[in-house]
Short mmCIF file of C-alpha atoms in Angstrom, two decimals:
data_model
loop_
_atom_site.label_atom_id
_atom_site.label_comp_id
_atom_site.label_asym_id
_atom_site.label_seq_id
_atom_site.Cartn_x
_atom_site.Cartn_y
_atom_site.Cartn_z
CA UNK A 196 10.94 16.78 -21.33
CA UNK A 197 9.61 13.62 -21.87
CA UNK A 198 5.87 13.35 -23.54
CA UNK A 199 2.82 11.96 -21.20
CA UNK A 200 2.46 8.25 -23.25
CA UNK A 201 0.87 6.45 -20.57
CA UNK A 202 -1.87 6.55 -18.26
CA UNK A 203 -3.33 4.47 -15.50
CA UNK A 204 -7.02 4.12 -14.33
CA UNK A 205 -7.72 2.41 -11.17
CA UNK A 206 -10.66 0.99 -11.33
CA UNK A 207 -10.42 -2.22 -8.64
CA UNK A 208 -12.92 -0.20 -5.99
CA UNK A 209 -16.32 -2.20 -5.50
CA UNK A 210 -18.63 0.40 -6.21
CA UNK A 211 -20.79 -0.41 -2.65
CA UNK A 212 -22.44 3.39 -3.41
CA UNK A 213 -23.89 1.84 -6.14
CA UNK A 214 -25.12 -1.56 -4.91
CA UNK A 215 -27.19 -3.73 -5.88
CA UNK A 216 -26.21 -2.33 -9.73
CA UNK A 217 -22.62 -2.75 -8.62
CA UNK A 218 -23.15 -6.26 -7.52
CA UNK A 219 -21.90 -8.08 -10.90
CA UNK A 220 -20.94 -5.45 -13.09
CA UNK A 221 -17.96 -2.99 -12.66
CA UNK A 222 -19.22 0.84 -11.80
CA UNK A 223 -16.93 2.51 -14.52
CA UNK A 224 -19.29 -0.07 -16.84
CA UNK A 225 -22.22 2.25 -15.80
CA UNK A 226 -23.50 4.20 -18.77
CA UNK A 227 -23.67 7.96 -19.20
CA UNK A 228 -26.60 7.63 -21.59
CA UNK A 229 -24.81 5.38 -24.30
CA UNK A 230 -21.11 4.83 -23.50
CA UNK A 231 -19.70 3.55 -19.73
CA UNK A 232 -17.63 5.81 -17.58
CA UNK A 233 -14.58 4.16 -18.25
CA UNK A 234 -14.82 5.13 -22.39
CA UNK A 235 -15.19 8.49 -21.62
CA UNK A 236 -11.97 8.25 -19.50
CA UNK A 237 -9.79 6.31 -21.90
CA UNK A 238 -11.84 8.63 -25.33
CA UNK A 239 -10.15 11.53 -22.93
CA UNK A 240 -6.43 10.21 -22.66
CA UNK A 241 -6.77 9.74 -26.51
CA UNK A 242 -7.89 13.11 -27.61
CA UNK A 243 -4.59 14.17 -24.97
CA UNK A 244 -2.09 11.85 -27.07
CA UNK A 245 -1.54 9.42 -24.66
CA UNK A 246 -0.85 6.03 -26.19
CA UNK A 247 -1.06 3.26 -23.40
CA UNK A 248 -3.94 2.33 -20.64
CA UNK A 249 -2.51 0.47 -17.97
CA UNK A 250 -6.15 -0.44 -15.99
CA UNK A 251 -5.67 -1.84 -12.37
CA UNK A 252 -8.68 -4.04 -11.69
CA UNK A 253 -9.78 -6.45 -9.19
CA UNK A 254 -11.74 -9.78 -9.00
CA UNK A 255 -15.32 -9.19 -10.97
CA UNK A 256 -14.25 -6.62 -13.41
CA UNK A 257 -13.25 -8.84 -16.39
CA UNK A 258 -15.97 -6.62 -18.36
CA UNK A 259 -13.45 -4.18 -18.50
CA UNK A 260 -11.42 -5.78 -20.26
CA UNK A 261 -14.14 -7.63 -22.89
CA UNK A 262 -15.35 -4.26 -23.51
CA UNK A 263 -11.95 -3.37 -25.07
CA UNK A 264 -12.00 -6.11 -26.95
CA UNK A 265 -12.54 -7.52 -30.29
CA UNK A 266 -16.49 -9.02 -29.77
CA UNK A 267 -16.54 -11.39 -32.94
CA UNK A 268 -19.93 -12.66 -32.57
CA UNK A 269 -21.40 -9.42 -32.53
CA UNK A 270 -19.39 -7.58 -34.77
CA UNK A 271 -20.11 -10.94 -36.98
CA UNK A 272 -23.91 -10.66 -36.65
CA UNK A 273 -23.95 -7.11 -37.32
CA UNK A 274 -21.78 -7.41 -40.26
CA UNK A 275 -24.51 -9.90 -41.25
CA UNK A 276 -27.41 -7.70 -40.88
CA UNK A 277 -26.20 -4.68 -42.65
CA UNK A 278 -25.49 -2.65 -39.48
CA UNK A 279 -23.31 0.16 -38.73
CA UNK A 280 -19.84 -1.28 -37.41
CA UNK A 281 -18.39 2.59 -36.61
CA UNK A 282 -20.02 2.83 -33.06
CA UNK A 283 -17.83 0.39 -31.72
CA UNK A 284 -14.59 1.82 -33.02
CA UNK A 285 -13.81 3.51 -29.82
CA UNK A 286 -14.10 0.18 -28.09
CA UNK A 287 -10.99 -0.84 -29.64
CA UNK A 288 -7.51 -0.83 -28.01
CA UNK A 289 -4.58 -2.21 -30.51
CA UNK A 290 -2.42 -4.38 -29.54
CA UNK A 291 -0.35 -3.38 -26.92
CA UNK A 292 -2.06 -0.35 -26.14
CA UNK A 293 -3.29 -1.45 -23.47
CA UNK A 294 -2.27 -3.45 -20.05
CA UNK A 295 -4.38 -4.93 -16.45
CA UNK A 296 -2.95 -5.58 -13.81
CA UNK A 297 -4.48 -6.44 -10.42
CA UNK A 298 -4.63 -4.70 -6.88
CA UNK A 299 -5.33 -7.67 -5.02
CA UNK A 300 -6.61 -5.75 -1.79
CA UNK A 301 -8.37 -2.64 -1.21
CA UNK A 302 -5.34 -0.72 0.37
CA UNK A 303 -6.13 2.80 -0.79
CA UNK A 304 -5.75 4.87 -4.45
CA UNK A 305 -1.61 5.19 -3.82
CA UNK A 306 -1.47 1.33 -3.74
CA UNK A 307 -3.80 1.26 -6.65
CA UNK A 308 -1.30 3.60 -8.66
CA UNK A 309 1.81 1.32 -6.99
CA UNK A 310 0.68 -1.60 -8.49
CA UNK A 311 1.43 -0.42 -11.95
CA UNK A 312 4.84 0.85 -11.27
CA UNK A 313 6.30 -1.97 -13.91
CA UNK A 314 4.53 -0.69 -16.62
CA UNK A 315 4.52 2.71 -16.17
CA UNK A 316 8.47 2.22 -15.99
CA UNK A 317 10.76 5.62 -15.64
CA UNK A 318 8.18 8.12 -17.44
CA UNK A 319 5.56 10.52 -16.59
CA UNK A 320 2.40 9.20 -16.28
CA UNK A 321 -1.34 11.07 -16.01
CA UNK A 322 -3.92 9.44 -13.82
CA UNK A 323 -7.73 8.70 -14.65
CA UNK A 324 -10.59 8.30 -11.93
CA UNK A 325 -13.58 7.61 -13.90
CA UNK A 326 -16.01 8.13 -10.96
CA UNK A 327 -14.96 12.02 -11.88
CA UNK A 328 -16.86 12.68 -15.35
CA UNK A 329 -14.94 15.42 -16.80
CA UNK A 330 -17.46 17.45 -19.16
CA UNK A 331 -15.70 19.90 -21.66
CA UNK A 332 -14.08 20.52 -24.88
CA UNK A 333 -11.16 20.35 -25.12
CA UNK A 334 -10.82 17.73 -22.31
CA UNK A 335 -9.90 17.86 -18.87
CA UNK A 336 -6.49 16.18 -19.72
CA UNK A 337 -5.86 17.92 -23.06
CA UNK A 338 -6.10 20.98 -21.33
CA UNK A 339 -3.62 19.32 -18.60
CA UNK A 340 -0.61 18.05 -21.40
CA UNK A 341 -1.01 21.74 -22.84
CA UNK A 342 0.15 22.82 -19.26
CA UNK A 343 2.90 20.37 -18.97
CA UNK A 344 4.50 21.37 -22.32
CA UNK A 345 5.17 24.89 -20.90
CA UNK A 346 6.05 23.76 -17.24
CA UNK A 347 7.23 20.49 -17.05
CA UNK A 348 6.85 18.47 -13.63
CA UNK A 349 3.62 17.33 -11.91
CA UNK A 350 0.35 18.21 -12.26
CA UNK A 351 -2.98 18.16 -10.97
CA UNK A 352 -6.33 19.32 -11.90
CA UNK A 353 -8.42 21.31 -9.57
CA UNK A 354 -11.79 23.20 -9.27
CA UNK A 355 -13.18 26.19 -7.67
CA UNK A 356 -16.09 25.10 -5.25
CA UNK A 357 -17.82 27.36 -2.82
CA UNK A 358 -15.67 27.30 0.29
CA UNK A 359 -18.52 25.75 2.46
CA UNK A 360 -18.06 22.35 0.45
CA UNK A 361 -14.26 22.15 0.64
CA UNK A 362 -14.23 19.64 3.98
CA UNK A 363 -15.03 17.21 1.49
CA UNK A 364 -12.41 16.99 -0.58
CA UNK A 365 -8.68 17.47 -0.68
CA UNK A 366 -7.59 21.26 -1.54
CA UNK A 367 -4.51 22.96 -2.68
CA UNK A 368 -2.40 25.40 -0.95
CA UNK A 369 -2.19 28.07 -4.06
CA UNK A 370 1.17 29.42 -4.99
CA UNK A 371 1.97 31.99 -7.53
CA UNK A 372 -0.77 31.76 -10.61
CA UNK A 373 -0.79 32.21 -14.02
CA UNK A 374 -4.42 32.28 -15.96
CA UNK A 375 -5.58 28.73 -15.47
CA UNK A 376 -1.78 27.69 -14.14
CA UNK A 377 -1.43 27.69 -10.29
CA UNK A 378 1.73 27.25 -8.19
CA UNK A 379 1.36 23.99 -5.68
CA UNK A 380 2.56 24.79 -2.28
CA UNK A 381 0.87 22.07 -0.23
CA UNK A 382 -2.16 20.17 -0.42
CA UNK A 383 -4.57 19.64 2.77
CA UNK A 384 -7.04 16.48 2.50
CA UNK A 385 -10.12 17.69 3.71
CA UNK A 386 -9.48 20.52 5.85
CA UNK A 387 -11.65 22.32 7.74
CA UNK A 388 -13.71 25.53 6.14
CA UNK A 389 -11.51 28.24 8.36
CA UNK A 390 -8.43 25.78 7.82
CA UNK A 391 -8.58 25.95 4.28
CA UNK A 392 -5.68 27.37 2.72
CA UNK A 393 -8.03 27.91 -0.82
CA UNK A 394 -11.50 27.15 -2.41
CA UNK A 395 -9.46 24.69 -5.76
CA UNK A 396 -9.98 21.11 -4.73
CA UNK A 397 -8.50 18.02 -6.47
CA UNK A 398 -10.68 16.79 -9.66
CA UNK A 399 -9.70 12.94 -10.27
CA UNK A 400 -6.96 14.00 -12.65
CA UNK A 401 -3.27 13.90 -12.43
CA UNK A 402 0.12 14.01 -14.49
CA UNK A 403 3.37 12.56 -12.18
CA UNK A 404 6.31 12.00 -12.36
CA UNK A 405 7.49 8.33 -12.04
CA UNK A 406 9.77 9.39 -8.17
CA UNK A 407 6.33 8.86 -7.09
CA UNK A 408 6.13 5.32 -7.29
CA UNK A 409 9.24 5.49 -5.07
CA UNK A 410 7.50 7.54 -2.66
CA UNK A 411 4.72 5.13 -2.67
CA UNK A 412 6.48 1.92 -2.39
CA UNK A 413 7.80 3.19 1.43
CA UNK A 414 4.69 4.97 2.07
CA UNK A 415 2.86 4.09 5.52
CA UNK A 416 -0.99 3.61 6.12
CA UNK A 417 -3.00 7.43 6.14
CA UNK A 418 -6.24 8.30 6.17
CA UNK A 419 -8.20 4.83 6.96
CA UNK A 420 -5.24 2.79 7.49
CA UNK A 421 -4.98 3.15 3.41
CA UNK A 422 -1.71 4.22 1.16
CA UNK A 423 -2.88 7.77 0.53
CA UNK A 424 -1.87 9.22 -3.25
CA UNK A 425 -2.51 12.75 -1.52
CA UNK A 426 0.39 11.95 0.82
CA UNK A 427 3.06 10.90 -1.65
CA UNK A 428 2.62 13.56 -4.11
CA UNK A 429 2.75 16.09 -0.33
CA UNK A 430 6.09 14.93 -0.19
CA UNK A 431 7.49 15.91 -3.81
CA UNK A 432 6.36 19.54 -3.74
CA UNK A 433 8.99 21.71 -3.20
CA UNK A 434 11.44 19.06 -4.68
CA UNK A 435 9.88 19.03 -8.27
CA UNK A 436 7.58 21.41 -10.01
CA UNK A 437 4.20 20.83 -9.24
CA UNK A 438 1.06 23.18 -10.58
CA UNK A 439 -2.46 22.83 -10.94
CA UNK A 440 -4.37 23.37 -13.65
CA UNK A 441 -8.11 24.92 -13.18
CA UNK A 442 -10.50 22.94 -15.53
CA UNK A 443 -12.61 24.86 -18.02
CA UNK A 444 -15.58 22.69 -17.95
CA UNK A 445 -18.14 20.96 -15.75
CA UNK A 446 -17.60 17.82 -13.14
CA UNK A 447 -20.13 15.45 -12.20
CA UNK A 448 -19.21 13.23 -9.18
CA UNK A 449 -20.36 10.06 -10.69
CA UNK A 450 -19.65 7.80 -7.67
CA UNK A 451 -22.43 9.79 -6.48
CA UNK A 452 -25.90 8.91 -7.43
CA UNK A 453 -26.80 12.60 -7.80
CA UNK A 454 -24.00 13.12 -9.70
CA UNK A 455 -24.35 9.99 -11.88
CA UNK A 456 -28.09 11.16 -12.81
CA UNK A 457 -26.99 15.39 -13.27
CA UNK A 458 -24.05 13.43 -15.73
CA UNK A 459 -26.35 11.83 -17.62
CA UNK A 460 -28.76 14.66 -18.26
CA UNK A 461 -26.03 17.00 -19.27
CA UNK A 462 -25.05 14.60 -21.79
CA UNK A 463 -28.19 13.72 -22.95
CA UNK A 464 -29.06 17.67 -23.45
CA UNK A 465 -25.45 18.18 -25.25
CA UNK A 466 -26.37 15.18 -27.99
CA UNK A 467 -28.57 16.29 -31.16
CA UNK A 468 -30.33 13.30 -31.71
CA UNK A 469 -31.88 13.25 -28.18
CA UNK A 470 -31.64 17.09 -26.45
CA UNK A 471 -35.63 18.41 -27.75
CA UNK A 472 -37.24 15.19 -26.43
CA UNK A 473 -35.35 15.21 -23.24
CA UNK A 474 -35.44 18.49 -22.40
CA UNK A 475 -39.64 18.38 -22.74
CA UNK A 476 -39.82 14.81 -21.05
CA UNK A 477 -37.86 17.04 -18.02
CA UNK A 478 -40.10 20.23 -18.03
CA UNK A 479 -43.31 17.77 -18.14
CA UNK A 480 -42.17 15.85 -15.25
CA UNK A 481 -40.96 18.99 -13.11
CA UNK A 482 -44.36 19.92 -13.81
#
């Protein structure tokens, strides 16, 4: 079984929810209190052992890739002044470690993942989408590589919602299950509430195996006249293993400005240095 080295985050999407915030800065550069959404995405792969971010990123999101950078004039100045160098250690991507390459046009999430077939190469690969902030210890994706160790094949992660909000996002058709492990049987992208073949609905998280990318390279136009990730991985169940894995922890639909603002106070009431005067700022203003 091969290990899970490398993972790709597409992050080329515009972020029009977001506008006029979105306008000249990248939405996975928005910050959950300190840090953007894309470190808590690539601080996840880490903690999972995966070794290589492949980003795939679009015109106007060159902060992505300054931001895992070296930044000599700062880290100059703050040298200078005594300061603290250690909170921009997670900023940093060695050489190698990490690849961009771009999706030229918006053609849907399975193009986005298509576009880094090169790099990603003949291994298994997990899948980051930082608009889904993944809140729990051990990570979403730790928990994920645990799973593949003892089952092999593809993965996805998935959460139970009450059945009146699955029409909104794609849900599993539940095989056998196992604890947190659940047998894949088909997957149904936004069904209906009496069509829905379970309450677990795909969480922004994903370990595949590289056929995929041959899937998606003869893949038509779905859902919106875009390449559909959904569809491709529709087609390898029943050919390959494929489970999900039920995350223990909390998601916060960050493409969402509800969700981006519930993210940021769960955060913010997790952290020491900031939870008392947070938590009374709230119950004053609910007031």
């Amino acid at each position: 079984m091969k290990p899970i080295r490398k993972a790709v985050f597409p992050v080329a999407g515009l972020g029009t929810r977001f506008l006029p915030a979105t306008k000249a800065i990248p939405k996975e550069m928005l910050p959950v209190v300190d840090r953007p959404l894309i470190q808590y995405a690539v601080d996840e792969a880490r903690e999972a052992g995966i070794e290589q971010m492949i980003f795939v990123t679009g015109r106007g999101k060159s902060a992505i890739e300054d931001h895992f950078d070296i930044a000599f004039e700062l880290e100059k100045t703050m040298s200078e002044r005594g300061k603290d160098l250690s909170v921009l250690e997670p900023t940093r991507l060695g050489p190698g470690n990490c690849a961009y390459v771009r999706q030229q046009e918006p053609m849907g999430l399975g193009h986005a993942i298509w576009c880094a077939r090169d790099i990603v190469g003949d291994e298994p690969f997990a899948i980051f989408l930082p608009d889904e902030f993944m809140h729990g210890s051990p990570g979403c994706m730790k928990q994920m590589v645990d799973a593949y160790h003892r089952v092999g094949g593809n993965l996805i992660s998935v959460l139970e919602v009450p059945r009146a909000q699955v029409s909104s996002y794609g849900v599993i058709a539940p095989g056998k299950a196992d604890g947190a492990l659940t047998e894949v049987t088909g997957l149904v992208e936004k069904p209906a509430v009496a069509d829905a073949p379970s309450n677990l609905i795909i969480s922004g998280r994903y370990i595949l195996q590289p056929e995929v990318m041959r899937v998606l390279e003869r893949q038509e136009k779905g859902a919106g006249g875009e390449i559909q990730l959904t569809d491709a991985m529709a087609t390898m169940i029943g050919k390959q293993p494929f489970h999900a894995v039920t995350f223990d922890g909390t998601r916060y639909d960050c493409g969402s400005k509800a969700g981006y603002i519930q993210a940021n106070l769960a955060v913010a009431l997790a952290r020491p240095d900031m939870a008392a005067d947070v938590r009374a700022f709230a119950i004053d203003l609910l007031k």
